Every structure is written in C-alpha cells, then in structure tokens.
GROMACS .gro file of C-alpha atoms in nm:
model
  405
    1UNK     CA    1   1.391  15.158   1.902
    2UNK     CA    2   1.316  15.526   1.960
    3UNK     CA    3   1.260  15.740   1.651
    4UNK     CA    4   1.372  16.101   1.632
    5UNK     CA    5   1.223  16.361   1.402
    6UNK     CA    6   1.464  16.541   1.165
    7UNK     CA    7   1.562  16.877   1.313
    8UNK     CA    8   1.851  17.016   1.110
    9UNK     CA    9   1.611  17.251   0.934
   10UNK     CA   10   1.359  17.264   1.218
   11UNK     CA   11   1.215  17.574   1.381
   12UNK     CA   12   1.408  17.780   1.635
   13UNK     CA   13   1.315  17.837   1.996
   14UNK     CA   14   1.103  18.141   2.085
   15UNK     CA   15   1.396  18.329   2.234
   16UNK     CA   16   1.587  18.310   1.908
   17UNK     CA   17   1.292  18.339   1.666
   18UNK     CA   18   1.090  18.166   1.391
   19UNK     CA   19   0.785  18.061   1.588
   20UNK     CA   20   0.454  17.937   1.461
   21UNK     CA   21   0.357  18.287   1.350
   22UNK     CA   22   0.636  18.297   1.090
   23UNK     CA   23   0.546  17.953   0.965
   24UNK     CA   24   0.183  18.055   0.937
   25UNK     CA   25   0.276  18.362   0.735
   26UNK     CA   26   0.489  18.145   0.506
   27UNK     CA   27   0.201  17.903   0.451
   28UNK     CA   28  -0.039  18.185   0.367
   29UNK     CA   29   0.213  18.335   0.127
   30UNK     CA   30   0.258  17.999  -0.046
   31UNK     CA   31  -0.117  17.957  -0.072
   32UNK     CA   32  -0.182  18.290  -0.236
   33UNK     CA   33   0.103  18.535  -0.252
   34UNK     CA   34   0.347  18.330  -0.454
   35UNK     CA   35   0.091  18.272  -0.726
   36UNK     CA   36   0.070  18.651  -0.774
   37UNK     CA   37   0.449  18.698  -0.779
   38UNK     CA   38   0.537  18.715  -1.148
   39UNK     CA   39   0.897  18.803  -1.077
   40UNK     CA   40   1.166  18.700  -0.832
   41UNK     CA   41   1.174  19.054  -0.696
   42UNK     CA   42   0.800  19.045  -0.627
   43UNK     CA   43   0.844  18.711  -0.452
   44UNK     CA   44   1.115  18.855  -0.229
   45UNK     CA   45   0.906  19.156  -0.139
   46UNK     CA   46   0.626  18.919  -0.044
   47UNK     CA   47   0.851  18.766   0.225
   48UNK     CA   48   0.856  19.088   0.426
   49UNK     CA   49   0.567  18.986   0.658
   50UNK     CA   50   0.758  18.668   0.755
   51UNK     CA   51   1.076  18.864   0.819
   52UNK     CA   52   0.893  19.132   1.014
   53UNK     CA   53   0.722  18.868   1.230
   54UNK     CA   54   1.068  18.731   1.314
   55UNK     CA   55   1.193  19.068   1.433
   56UNK     CA   56   1.387  19.170   1.122
   57UNK     CA   57   1.398  19.544   1.057
   58UNK     CA   58   1.297  19.691   0.724
   59UNK     CA   59   1.649  19.827   0.686
   60UNK     CA   60   1.806  19.483   0.724
   61UNK     CA   61   1.549  19.329   0.491
   62UNK     CA   62   1.593  19.583   0.213
   63UNK     CA   63   1.972  19.567   0.231
   64UNK     CA   64   1.969  19.187   0.218
   65UNK     CA   65   1.749  19.153  -0.090
   66UNK     CA   66   1.895  19.445  -0.283
   67UNK     CA   67   2.022  19.317  -0.616
   68UNK     CA   68   1.941  18.955  -0.533
   69UNK     CA   69   1.884  18.746  -0.847
   70UNK     CA   70   1.762  18.386  -0.877
   71UNK     CA   71   2.009  18.102  -0.917
   72UNK     CA   72   1.857  17.872  -1.182
   73UNK     CA   73   2.098  17.586  -1.110
   74UNK     CA   74   1.989  17.501  -0.756
   75UNK     CA   75   1.634  17.372  -0.797
   76UNK     CA   76   1.735  17.044  -0.967
   77UNK     CA   77   2.019  16.953  -0.732
   78UNK     CA   78   1.820  16.801  -0.440
   79UNK     CA   79   1.711  16.521  -0.671
   80UNK     CA   80   2.067  16.410  -0.741
   81UNK     CA   81   2.226  16.371  -0.398
   82UNK     CA   82   2.468  16.079  -0.407
   83UNK     CA   83   2.361  15.960  -0.061
   84UNK     CA   84   2.036  15.840  -0.218
   85UNK     CA   85   2.143  15.733  -0.567
   86UNK     CA   86   2.436  15.493  -0.525
   87UNK     CA   87   2.484  15.179  -0.320
   88UNK     CA   88   2.606  15.215   0.036
   89UNK     CA   89   2.929  15.020  -0.028
   90UNK     CA   90   3.005  15.252  -0.322
   91UNK     CA   91   2.922  15.561  -0.117
   92UNK     CA   92   3.142  15.445   0.169
   93UNK     CA   93   3.428  15.368  -0.069
   94UNK     CA   94   3.429  15.734  -0.168
   95UNK     CA   95   3.373  15.885   0.176
   96UNK     CA   96   3.571  15.661   0.413
   97UNK     CA   97   3.909  15.660   0.241
   98UNK     CA   98   4.253  15.597   0.386
   99UNK     CA   99   4.344  15.956   0.309
  100UNK     CA  100   4.042  16.093   0.494
  101UNK     CA  101   4.110  15.865   0.790
  102UNK     CA  102   4.470  15.988   0.809
  103UNK     CA  103   4.360  16.349   0.781
  104UNK     CA  104   4.094  16.291   1.046
  105UNK     CA  105   4.352  16.157   1.289
  106UNK     CA  106   4.572  16.460   1.225
  107UNK     CA  107   4.281  16.698   1.279
  108UNK     CA  108   4.186  16.516   1.600
  109UNK     CA  109   4.538  16.577   1.728
  110UNK     CA  110   4.541  16.940   1.616
  111UNK     CA  111   4.207  17.012   1.780
  112UNK     CA  112   4.257  16.807   2.095
  113UNK     CA  113   4.178  17.104   2.317
  114UNK     CA  114   3.848  17.215   2.157
  115UNK     CA  115   3.742  16.853   2.104
  116UNK     CA  116   3.812  16.766   2.466
  117UNK     CA  117   3.610  17.063   2.587
  118UNK     CA  118   3.321  16.978   2.355
  119UNK     CA  119   3.320  16.613   2.465
  120UNK     CA  120   3.329  16.717   2.830
  121UNK     CA  121   3.034  16.954   2.784
  122UNK     CA  122   2.819  16.737   2.561
  123UNK     CA  123   2.923  16.373   2.596
  124UNK     CA  124   2.979  16.328   2.221
  125UNK     CA  125   3.296  16.135   2.127
  126UNK     CA  126   3.562  16.347   1.957
  127UNK     CA  127   3.592  16.104   1.667
  128UNK     CA  128   3.224  16.146   1.579
  129UNK     CA  129   3.262  16.525   1.572
  130UNK     CA  130   3.577  16.500   1.359
  131UNK     CA  131   3.406  16.256   1.121
  132UNK     CA  132   3.114  16.492   1.066
  133UNK     CA  133   3.354  16.778   1.007
  134UNK     CA  134   3.534  16.560   0.752
  135UNK     CA  135   3.224  16.447   0.565
  136UNK     CA  136   3.056  16.787   0.570
  137UNK     CA  137   3.340  17.017   0.468
  138UNK     CA  138   3.656  16.809   0.427
  139UNK     CA  139   3.765  16.917   0.775
  140UNK     CA  140   3.676  17.280   0.713
  141UNK     CA  141   3.848  17.325   0.378
  142UNK     CA  142   3.543  17.292   0.150
  143UNK     CA  143   3.254  17.478   0.310
  144UNK     CA  144   3.115  17.613  -0.018
  145UNK     CA  145   3.117  17.959  -0.167
  146UNK     CA  146   2.757  18.007  -0.278
  147UNK     CA  147   2.561  18.311  -0.161
  148UNK     CA  148   2.336  18.151   0.102
  149UNK     CA  149   2.064  18.417   0.075
  150UNK     CA  150   2.048  18.381  -0.302
  151UNK     CA  151   2.038  18.002  -0.280
  152UNK     CA  152   1.768  17.996  -0.011
  153UNK     CA  153   1.555  18.255  -0.190
  154UNK     CA  154   1.585  18.064  -0.519
  155UNK     CA  155   1.485  17.735  -0.357
  156UNK     CA  156   1.195  17.906  -0.179
  157UNK     CA  157   1.075  18.051  -0.508
  158UNK     CA  158   1.106  17.745  -0.730
  159UNK     CA  159   1.207  17.458  -0.504
  160UNK     CA  160   1.007  17.155  -0.390
  161UNK     CA  161   1.015  17.244  -0.018
  162UNK     CA  162   0.931  17.611  -0.042
  163UNK     CA  163   0.798  17.655   0.312
  164UNK     CA  164   1.120  17.517   0.462
  165UNK     CA  165   1.339  17.745   0.254
  166UNK     CA  166   1.128  18.052   0.332
  167UNK     CA  167   1.186  17.980   0.700
  168UNK     CA  168   1.558  17.933   0.640
  169UNK     CA  169   1.579  18.256   0.440
  170UNK     CA  170   1.415  18.442   0.726
  171UNK     CA  171   1.648  18.272   0.976
  172UNK     CA  172   1.944  18.404   0.775
  173UNK     CA  173   1.794  18.752   0.796
  174UNK     CA  174   1.770  18.713   1.173
  175UNK     CA  175   2.141  18.628   1.181
  176UNK     CA  176   2.210  18.957   1.005
  177UNK     CA  177   1.971  19.150   1.228
  178UNK     CA  178   2.133  19.020   1.545
  179UNK     CA  179   2.485  19.073   1.417
  180UNK     CA  180   2.575  18.705   1.428
  181UNK     CA  181   2.722  18.723   1.077
  182UNK     CA  182   2.794  18.977   0.807
  183UNK     CA  183   2.634  18.965   0.465
  184UNK     CA  184   2.967  18.851   0.321
  185UNK     CA  185   2.990  18.562   0.567
  186UNK     CA  186   2.664  18.407   0.454
  187UNK     CA  187   2.829  18.164   0.218
  188UNK     CA  188   2.777  17.791   0.190
  189UNK     CA  189   2.654  17.502  -0.020
  190UNK     CA  190   2.404  17.487  -0.304
  191UNK     CA  191   2.134  17.412  -0.043
  192UNK     CA  192   2.217  17.701   0.190
  193UNK     CA  193   2.415  17.503   0.450
  194UNK     CA  194   2.692  17.721   0.587
  195UNK     CA  195   3.037  17.707   0.737
  196UNK     CA  196   3.252  17.416   0.844
  197UNK     CA  197   2.962  17.228   1.013
  198UNK     CA  198   2.733  17.304   0.716
  199UNK     CA  199   2.453  17.440   0.933
  200UNK     CA  200   2.134  17.575   0.786
  201UNK     CA  201   2.056  17.922   0.926
  202UNK     CA  202   1.795  17.786   1.169
  203UNK     CA  203   2.046  17.528   1.293
  204UNK     CA  204   2.300  17.806   1.348
  205UNK     CA  205   2.052  17.998   1.561
  206UNK     CA  206   1.967  17.695   1.768
  207UNK     CA  207   2.295  17.502   1.794
  208UNK     CA  208   2.595  17.719   1.706
  209UNK     CA  209   2.827  17.745   2.005
  210UNK     CA  210   3.146  17.935   2.075
  211UNK     CA  211   3.435  17.725   2.199
  212UNK     CA  212   3.564  18.019   2.403
  213UNK     CA  213   3.217  18.097   2.534
  214UNK     CA  214   3.195  18.458   2.420
  215UNK     CA  215   3.063  18.637   2.113
  216UNK     CA  216   2.881  18.502   1.812
  217UNK     CA  217   3.006  18.157   1.707
  218UNK     CA  218   3.217  18.182   1.392
  219UNK     CA  219   3.147  17.855   1.215
  220UNK     CA  220   3.318  17.980   0.899
  221UNK     CA  221   3.669  18.053   1.027
  222UNK     CA  222   3.698  17.896   1.374
  223UNK     CA  223   3.747  17.520   1.388
  224UNK     CA  224   3.702  17.540   1.765
  225UNK     CA  225   3.358  17.695   1.721
  226UNK     CA  226   3.280  17.441   1.447
  227UNK     CA  227   3.350  17.138   1.667
  228UNK     CA  228   3.170  17.292   1.966
  229UNK     CA  229   2.866  17.356   1.745
  230UNK     CA  230   2.862  17.002   1.602
  231UNK     CA  231   2.882  16.850   1.949
  232UNK     CA  232   2.606  17.080   2.075
  233UNK     CA  233   2.387  16.985   1.777
  234UNK     CA  234   2.426  16.613   1.845
  235UNK     CA  235   2.375  16.650   2.220
  236UNK     CA  236   2.056  16.849   2.179
  237UNK     CA  237   1.937  16.599   1.919
  238UNK     CA  238   1.943  16.326   2.184
  239UNK     CA  239   2.294  16.180   2.183
  240UNK     CA  240   2.336  15.909   2.449
  241UNK     CA  241   2.683  15.921   2.601
  242UNK     CA  242   2.870  15.591   2.603
  243UNK     CA  243   2.651  15.423   2.340
  244UNK     CA  244   2.810  15.340   2.001
  245UNK     CA  245   2.615  15.444   1.695
  246UNK     CA  246   2.705  15.131   1.498
  247UNK     CA  247   2.836  14.788   1.603
  248UNK     CA  248   2.944  14.532   1.345
  249UNK     CA  249   2.816  14.188   1.446
  250UNK     CA  250   2.820  13.822   1.350
  251UNK     CA  251   2.489  13.645   1.314
  252UNK     CA  252   2.468  13.285   1.439
  253UNK     CA  253   2.429  12.988   1.209
  254UNK     CA  254   2.063  12.945   1.114
  255UNK     CA  255   1.960  13.296   1.218
  256UNK     CA  256   1.596  13.334   1.118
  257UNK     CA  257   1.580  13.712   1.058
  258UNK     CA  258   1.249  13.719   1.239
  259UNK     CA  259   1.308  14.050   1.420
  260UNK     CA  260   1.501  14.363   1.337
  261UNK     CA  261   1.444  14.574   1.652
  262UNK     CA  262   1.546  14.431   1.990
  263UNK     CA  263   1.731  14.522   2.308
  264UNK     CA  264   2.100  14.432   2.322
  265UNK     CA  265   2.018  14.176   2.590
  266UNK     CA  266   1.787  13.997   2.349
  267UNK     CA  267   2.044  14.011   2.069
  268UNK     CA  268   2.290  13.839   2.300
  269UNK     CA  269   2.034  13.570   2.381
  270UNK     CA  270   1.993  13.506   2.008
  271UNK     CA  271   2.368  13.440   1.976
  272UNK     CA  272   2.461  13.766   1.803
  273UNK     CA  273   2.820  13.867   1.881
  274UNK     CA  274   3.050  14.156   1.797
  275UNK     CA  275   3.257  14.098   1.486
  276UNK     CA  276   3.573  14.215   1.663
  277UNK     CA  277   3.521  13.979   1.957
  278UNK     CA  278   3.434  14.253   2.205
  279UNK     CA  279   3.125  14.274   2.421
  280UNK     CA  280   2.795  14.415   2.301
  281UNK     CA  281   2.674  14.723   2.490
  282UNK     CA  282   2.519  14.633   2.823
  283UNK     CA  283   2.196  14.823   2.764
  284UNK     CA  284   1.987  14.998   2.505
  285UNK     CA  285   1.802  14.902   2.191
  286UNK     CA  286   1.940  14.832   1.845
  287UNK     CA  287   1.814  14.758   1.498
  288UNK     CA  288   1.968  14.498   1.269
  289UNK     CA  289   2.095  14.667   0.954
  290UNK     CA  290   2.221  14.478   0.648
  291UNK     CA  291   2.311  14.754   0.400
  292UNK     CA  292   2.432  14.507   0.135
  293UNK     CA  293   2.198  14.222   0.220
  294UNK     CA  294   2.266  13.902   0.410
  295UNK     CA  295   2.590  13.839   0.217
  296UNK     CA  296   2.755  14.157   0.344
  297UNK     CA  297   2.850  14.304   0.681
  298UNK     CA  298   2.584  14.298   0.953
  299UNK     CA  299   2.542  14.588   1.193
  300UNK     CA  300   2.338  14.680   1.495
  301UNK     CA  301   2.249  15.048   1.478
  302UNK     CA  302   2.139  15.239   1.788
  303UNK     CA  303   1.956  15.557   1.877
  304UNK     CA  304   2.280  15.745   1.822
  305UNK     CA  305   2.274  15.635   1.457
  306UNK     CA  306   1.938  15.810   1.436
  307UNK     CA  307   2.092  16.119   1.597
  308UNK     CA  308   2.358  16.131   1.323
  309UNK     CA  309   2.077  16.109   1.069
  310UNK     CA  310   1.945  16.440   1.196
  311UNK     CA  311   2.239  16.598   1.015
  312UNK     CA  312   2.140  16.425   0.692
  313UNK     CA  313   1.853  16.177   0.674
  314UNK     CA  314   2.045  15.936   0.451
  315UNK     CA  315   2.147  15.599   0.597
  316UNK     CA  316   2.456  15.609   0.374
  317UNK     CA  317   2.557  15.940   0.531
  318UNK     CA  318   2.508  15.812   0.887
  319UNK     CA  319   2.706  15.496   0.808
  320UNK     CA  320   2.989  15.699   0.657
  321UNK     CA  321   3.014  15.918   0.968
  322UNK     CA  322   3.000  15.621   1.207
  323UNK     CA  323   3.255  15.411   1.018
  324UNK     CA  324   3.487  15.705   0.954
  325UNK     CA  325   3.476  15.784   1.326
  326UNK     CA  326   3.564  15.423   1.409
  327UNK     CA  327   3.858  15.432   1.169
  328UNK     CA  328   3.981  15.765   1.307
  329UNK     CA  329   3.970  15.612   1.656
  330UNK     CA  330   4.170  15.310   1.538
  331UNK     CA  331   3.885  15.059   1.515
  332UNK     CA  332   3.902  14.879   1.181
  333UNK     CA  333   3.546  14.811   1.069
  334UNK     CA  334   3.383  14.666   0.878
  335UNK     CA  335   3.576  14.344   0.916
  336UNK     CA  336   3.347  14.156   0.678
  337UNK     CA  337   3.417  14.256   0.316
  338UNK     CA  338   3.149  14.427   0.110
  339UNK     CA  339   2.996  14.221  -0.172
  340UNK     CA  340   2.935  14.376  -0.511
  341UNK     CA  341   2.583  14.518  -0.515
  342UNK     CA  342   2.399  14.728  -0.769
  343UNK     CA  343   2.142  14.976  -0.639
  344UNK     CA  344   1.794  14.960  -0.783
  345UNK     CA  345   1.705  15.252  -1.011
  346UNK     CA  346   1.496  15.518  -0.841
  347UNK     CA  347   1.194  15.428  -1.055
  348UNK     CA  348   1.212  15.066  -0.937
  349UNK     CA  349   1.237  15.174  -0.573
  350UNK     CA  350   0.929  15.394  -0.614
  351UNK     CA  351   0.743  15.104  -0.774
  352UNK     CA  352   0.848  14.880  -0.487
  353UNK     CA  353   0.727  15.134  -0.231
  354UNK     CA  354   0.392  15.159  -0.406
  355UNK     CA  355   0.349  14.782  -0.426
  356UNK     CA  356   0.448  14.745  -0.059
  357UNK     CA  357   0.186  15.008   0.027
  358UNK     CA  358  -0.079  14.818  -0.166
  359UNK     CA  359   0.011  14.506   0.033
  360UNK     CA  360  -0.015  14.700   0.361
  361UNK     CA  361   0.356  14.688   0.451
  362UNK     CA  362   0.463  15.048   0.382
  363UNK     CA  363   0.316  15.379   0.493
  364UNK     CA  364   0.579  15.626   0.373
  365UNK     CA  365   0.613  15.842   0.065
  366UNK     CA  366   0.702  15.712  -0.279
  367UNK     CA  367   1.033  15.896  -0.290
  368UNK     CA  368   1.262  15.631  -0.433
  369UNK     CA  369   1.487  15.646  -0.125
  370UNK     CA  370   1.558  15.330   0.070
  371UNK     CA  371   1.543  15.429   0.435
  372UNK     CA  372   1.448  15.237   0.745
  373UNK     CA  373   1.074  15.243   0.671
  374UNK     CA  374   1.134  15.082   0.332
  375UNK     CA  375   1.373  14.824   0.477
  376UNK     CA  376   1.124  14.724   0.744
  377UNK     CA  377   0.848  14.698   0.485
  378UNK     CA  378   1.061  14.473   0.263
  379UNK     CA  379   1.150  14.264   0.568
  380UNK     CA  380   0.783  14.222   0.660
  381UNK     CA  381   0.696  14.127   0.301
  382UNK     CA  382   0.978  13.871   0.290
  383UNK     CA  383   0.857  13.714   0.614
  384UNK     CA  384   0.500  13.699   0.485
  385UNK     CA  385   0.616  13.519   0.171
  386UNK     CA  386   0.857  13.286   0.346
  387UNK     CA  387   1.154  13.440   0.163
  388UNK     CA  388   1.487  13.361   0.326
  389UNK     CA  389   1.700  13.533   0.420
  390UNK     CA  390   1.449  13.802   0.515
  391UNK     CA  391   1.718  14.068   0.519
  392UNK     CA  392   1.513  14.375   0.418
  393UNK     CA  393   1.737  14.427   0.116
  394UNK     CA  394   1.582  14.572  -0.200
  395UNK     CA  395   1.659  14.358  -0.504
  396UNK     CA  396   1.511  14.295  -0.846
  397UNK     CA  397   1.397  13.955  -0.719
  398UNK     CA  398   1.196  14.119  -0.439
  399UNK     CA  399   1.042  14.361  -0.688
  400UNK     CA  400   0.953  14.075  -0.923
  401UNK     CA  401   0.793  13.884  -0.634
  402UNK     CA  402   0.587  14.191  -0.544
  403UNK     CA  403   0.472  14.212  -0.905
  404UNK     CA  404   0.369  13.848  -0.891
  405UNK     CA  405   0.626  13.727  -1.141
   0.00000   0.00000   0.00000
C-alpha cells in the first residue's frame, strides 16, 4: 500500500514562497540565534531574515510583530490531543454523533452547489468534504478565535517543533504581504490552524481555492471557499476518485491474520467480504485495520484513508472523517458493534515501541502514539510468537509478552 508523507504543514511551491532558503535560515536561527534571544521580542526580531527571504517587506514584518506577546498556554497543548490519548471507539463516540450526522446532511443540502462544483473539479466525494468541515470546525461555526501570529510565534519560540512553526509564522506574513488576509482575519486554533477548513498558513498558500474563481479565498467567512479548499487539498494530496477510504468487512472463519497489506483481488480470494453485503472495490490495495482488536469491527483502509491522514496524522481522526462521511451519505457503518476497550497509557505504548525496536520489529519514534507503524510491528511480533489472533492490537498482554512475563 502506497505511503504518503504528511503535507498539511509542508513547504509551499516556489511561486508562492517558503523554499529551501527560508528553511535553511530557520535552521541556522535555531542552531544559534534562538540561544541568544533572551526575550520574546528578540526572538521575533531574529526571524526577519526568514521573512525577508520569503519576500516579506520590512513594513509588513514590523507591523505584524508590533506588540506581539507570548502565549504561555499553547506549548503544552500538543501533548494532550484527544486523537492520540483515548481509544478509537471512545473518540468516534464523541465525533460521529447522530446530531453531527443530521447537521452534516443539512449542510450537504445547503451547500449542494459549491460541493457539486468541488467534486466535479477534484473528484472528492461531497460527503468527505462535509465530514472534514464538521470535524474541523463544527461545519464552520467553531473555527477558533486565537491570534494565529501570536500562537505560531509562541510555538516557534518554546514549542517542540520550532522549525515548522517558524515556517508557518513566515507563511502567515506572506499572506499579509500578498493581501490574502488582513491582520484581523488571522484567527484560528491554539496550533495556528485557521478558518473553517483549519488550514495552517502554508496550507492556505498552497491549497486555498475560491469557489467563484476570483480573488483571495476567504476560508473564514465563505463556506463555498472552505469546501473548495478542502477538496483541492485532498485532490493534491493524492485522492483517488471512486475509491472508498474505508470499507467494513467480514473475515472468514479461521482467518489466519498472516497479512495486513494486500490488493482487493487477494482479499476476495481469502474470503473477505463487505459487511453490508456489497462488492469490494474492483482494484487497488488495502490494509486490514482492527482498531479495537479482533473482537471489534474489521476494516480495509485504502490510499484515500492515508490522504485523509494528511489533514491530521491520527488514525482516530481519519476513521472519524470516513465514518461520518458514510453516515452523512446514508451508509450505516460500522455494522459490527464496538467492544469495550481501554487504551494503554502513553508510557506503556512508549515502552512497547522501545521493546519492539529492540526485537527488530519497529523503526519509528517512541512517541506513545499507536499508528500504522506500531500496529504492523505488533502484528509482526505476534506472528513471530505464534500469538493468535495476530491482530496488531496493543494490549497489556502483548506488553507483558514483550517483557518476557
């Protein structure tokens, strides 16, 4: 199955700015300049070379940073995102509600024109676009009111991904320089994501699109521009038209869990069927995903699932978008009920990742987040130990087995 690199906060094309030169300046500043910046103001002034390299005028720069003060509350928030700290069934219970489904269907009807145009241009189903709009900003009603420049500067100064946030801060300055937004419009979440689609500044520069085709896209006030921008984002991230992101399936009796990544043709040969009785897609690759273990719903996730993850790298997020979209479109999944599962504490997940690395099964970071790399490593360990079902699900029993208990 093809793997896509995360691009929501990626660099912007040369025509619109932030090339390698800006990134190089940011790296140099982090290596030496930040250490000499005793104050937030000194840190901001040290970002001028990056802004200048991106084509920002001194006038725009000075006006943007005037009176800017650090926000001490933002640096701890990335460690507490619910997508990574609660079980997927619990996350879905809060994000794919009957109320949100009903509201999504109403929004789909209200925005039939813009959604139809976006789907025609980009090949992304309307229900996927509406689901992202719902999860990101409650269909445009909760886009956040934080000062994006203040947030981004604070995260760049004290955050754990300083280089990324320096680039995003400079991208926001480019938006001001080019007249794409006013200083007052630069409002968003605690992480600097803005407007109804919750785009980072670099994503705005690369993907924001006007529904009407003229002027700067207004992702704050125009729902038409918001849905056009979401569809453009997904299309440019590799969306494959006509391919579902998630398919709920039934596994045959005696399934051996020997492989997780196969073509749909091979899944059919193994006796895997759709849970709703329909036909599996005729082509493409899919990965078996058991978010609550072998006792819960089974899914085949495709390359389009990975495209959704470019918005937010959490599997829980991608599942919530895919299942909400299905519900909005009238497809009731999952059919199989969720079992009660308790997520492992972050410390236990980190310990599991380290032990899997020592055994040669895992090559990722010890971040305490259970993504696809961790699932595949657990699956490989289970197969090596003869553990059945080898479902790739992180449990205390798997951790104990890794510890030799």
